[in-house]
Amino acid sequence: GNADDWAGAMLQGGELEITGNAGHYVGSAYRGYWQGMKNGTIKVKGRVGVESMLWAKSSKPSNMWPTLYCGSADAFLGIHNHGGTIVVEGDVDRCAGADQAWGSIVIKGKVSRLLPSYKKVGEVKEVHLPNGEVIKGKFIEYSGDHTITKETKGRLYLAA
């Protein structure tokens, strides 16, 4: 079925599966917090609302990789991303990865508007995720968000 706003907010581990659509702020930090989802996996078969995966934060030493899989997404997906991984099967509304410092966003469809603060790196035939998964296909790799720092570790992969 469907889920309302804040599904999986501040998730610390485990797996949440939603067979329909989910509201806004999936896997996000509550207002006033600087860290959202820290570990675990959220799978949404349908669409997620605005600002999903807000302030996601990974930890390599602790082997914690917050991951969201979804069918499509509204605006500002992965805003303030600090190590989260997001895989979208379809299209995403504008401003994916705004203010992203590090982490990966893979979009197998289209983005209505790419932020100008992302720089094209090149084309790749597979994307390696921190959880060990490999996604095969033709993607254009972008680095960003360069409004944060000149040498960002954030990556955005768009279907070519």
Coordinates of C-alpha atoms in Angstrom, one line a residue:
G1 CA 0.0 0.0 0.0
N2 CA 0.9 3.7 0.3
A3 CA 2.6 5.5 3.1
D4 CA 2.2 9.1 4.3
D5 CA 4.9 11.7 5.0
W6 CA 8.1 10.9 7.0
A7 CA 8.1 7.2 6.2
G8 CA 11.4 5.8 7.4
A9 CA 12.6 9.2 8.8
M10 CA 15.8 9.0 10.7
L11 CA 16.1 5.2 10.0
Q12 CA 19.0 3.6 11.9
G13 CA 18.9 0.2 10.2
G14 CA 16.7 -2.5 8.9
E15 CA 14.5 -2.5 5.8
L16 CA 11.3 -0.7 5.0
E17 CA 9.3 -1.7 1.9
I18 CA 6.4 0.2 0.6
T19 CA 4.5 -1.4 -2.4
G20 CA 2.8 1.9 -3.5
N21 CA 3.7 5.5 -3.2
A22 CA 5.2 7.4 -0.2
G23 CA 4.6 11.0 0.9
H24 CA 7.2 13.7 1.4
Y25 CA 10.5 13.4 3.5
V26 CA 11.0 9.6 3.1
G27 CA 14.2 8.7 5.0
S28 CA 14.8 12.3 6.0
A29 CA 15.9 14.2 9.1
Y30 CA 13.2 15.7 11.2
R31 CA 13.2 19.5 11.2
G32 CA 16.0 20.9 13.3
Y33 CA 18.2 17.8 12.9
W34 CA 21.4 17.7 10.8
Q35 CA 21.4 13.9 10.3
G36 CA 18.6 11.9 8.8
M37 CA 18.8 8.2 7.8
K38 CA 22.0 6.6 8.9
N39 CA 21.7 3.0 7.8
G40 CA 19.3 0.5 6.3
T41 CA 17.3 0.3 3.1
I42 CA 14.0 1.8 2.1
K43 CA 12.3 0.4 -1.0
V44 CA 9.3 2.3 -2.5
K45 CA 7.8 0.7 -5.6
G46 CA 6.1 4.0 -6.6
R47 CA 6.8 7.7 -6.2
V48 CA 8.4 9.4 -3.2
G49 CA 7.5 13.0 -2.3
V50 CA 9.7 16.1 -2.0
E51 CA 12.9 16.3 0.0
S52 CA 13.2 12.5 0.4
M53 CA 16.6 11.4 1.9
L54 CA 17.2 14.8 3.4
W55 CA 20.5 14.9 5.3
A56 CA 21.2 11.1 4.8
K57 CA 24.6 10.3 6.4
S58 CA 26.8 7.2 5.8
S59 CA 29.7 5.9 7.9
K60 CA 32.4 3.9 6.1
P61 CA 34.2 2.9 9.4
S62 CA 30.9 1.6 10.8
N63 CA 29.9 0.0 7.4
M64 CA 26.6 2.0 7.4
W65 CA 25.1 2.8 4.0
P66 CA 21.6 4.4 4.0
T67 CA 20.0 3.5 0.7
L68 CA 16.7 4.4 -1.0
Y69 CA 15.3 2.6 -4.0
C70 CA 12.2 4.1 -5.6
G71 CA 10.2 4.2 -8.8
S72 CA 10.2 8.0 -9.3
A73 CA 10.7 11.1 -7.1
D74 CA 9.5 14.7 -6.6
A75 CA 11.8 17.7 -6.3
F76 CA 14.8 18.1 -4.1
L77 CA 15.6 14.4 -3.9
G78 CA 18.7 13.8 -1.8
I79 CA 19.0 17.5 -0.6
H80 CA 22.0 17.9 1.8
N81 CA 23.1 14.4 1.1
H82 CA 26.2 13.3 3.1
G83 CA 26.8 9.8 2.0
G84 CA 23.3 8.3 1.2
T85 CA 22.7 6.2 -1.9
I86 CA 19.6 6.7 -4.0
V87 CA 18.5 4.6 -7.0
V88 CA 15.5 5.8 -9.0
E89 CA 14.0 3.6 -11.7
G90 CA 12.1 6.4 -13.4
D91 CA 12.0 10.2 -13.6
V92 CA 12.8 12.8 -11.0
D93 CA 11.5 16.4 -10.7
R94 CA 13.9 19.3 -10.5
C95 CA 17.0 19.9 -8.2
A96 CA 18.0 16.3 -7.4
G97 CA 21.1 16.4 -5.1
A98 CA 20.9 20.1 -4.2
D99 CA 23.6 20.8 -1.6
Q100 CA 25.0 17.3 -1.8
A101 CA 28.5 16.9 -0.3
W102 CA 29.0 13.2 -0.9
G103 CA 27.0 10.2 -1.8
S104 CA 25.5 8.8 -5.0
I105 CA 22.2 9.4 -6.8
V106 CA 21.4 7.1 -9.8
I107 CA 18.5 8.1 -12.0
K108 CA 17.5 5.6 -14.7
G109 CA 15.0 8.1 -16.2
K110 CA 15.1 11.8 -16.7
V111 CA 15.5 14.9 -14.4
S112 CA 13.2 17.8 -15.3
R113 CA 16.0 20.3 -14.5
L114 CA 19.6 19.6 -13.6
L115 CA 21.2 22.0 -11.2
P116 CA 23.9 24.2 -12.9
S117 CA 26.3 23.5 -10.0
Y118 CA 26.8 19.9 -11.3
K119 CA 29.8 19.3 -13.7
K120 CA 29.8 16.5 -16.3
V121 CA 32.6 14.0 -15.6
G122 CA 32.0 11.6 -18.4
E123 CA 30.1 8.5 -19.4
V124 CA 30.1 5.2 -17.5
K125 CA 28.7 1.7 -18.2
E126 CA 28.3 0.7 -14.6
V127 CA 27.9 2.3 -11.3
H128 CA 29.4 0.8 -8.1
L129 CA 27.4 1.4 -5.0
P130 CA 28.9 1.4 -1.5
N131 CA 26.8 -1.6 -0.5
G132 CA 28.5 -3.7 -3.2
E133 CA 25.7 -3.6 -5.8
V134 CA 26.7 -2.8 -9.4
I135 CA 24.2 -1.1 -11.7
K136 CA 24.8 -1.7 -15.4
G137 CA 23.7 0.6 -18.1
K138 CA 24.9 3.8 -19.9
F139 CA 25.0 6.8 -17.6
I140 CA 26.4 10.3 -17.7
E141 CA 28.3 10.9 -14.5
Y142 CA 28.2 14.4 -12.9
S143 CA 30.0 15.6 -9.8
G144 CA 28.3 18.1 -7.4
D145 CA 27.0 20.0 -5.8
H146 CA 29.8 22.4 -6.4
T147 CA 28.1 25.2 -4.5
I148 CA 29.3 23.2 -1.4
T149 CA 33.0 22.8 -2.3
K150 CA 35.1 22.7 -5.4
E151 CA 36.2 19.1 -4.8
T152 CA 32.9 17.5 -3.9
K153 CA 32.5 13.7 -3.6
G154 CA 28.9 13.8 -4.6
R155 CA 27.9 11.9 -7.7
L156 CA 24.8 12.0 -9.9
Y157 CA 24.3 9.4 -12.6
L158 CA 21.7 10.1 -15.3
A159 CA 20.6 7.6 -17.9
A160 CA 22.3 8.4 -21.2

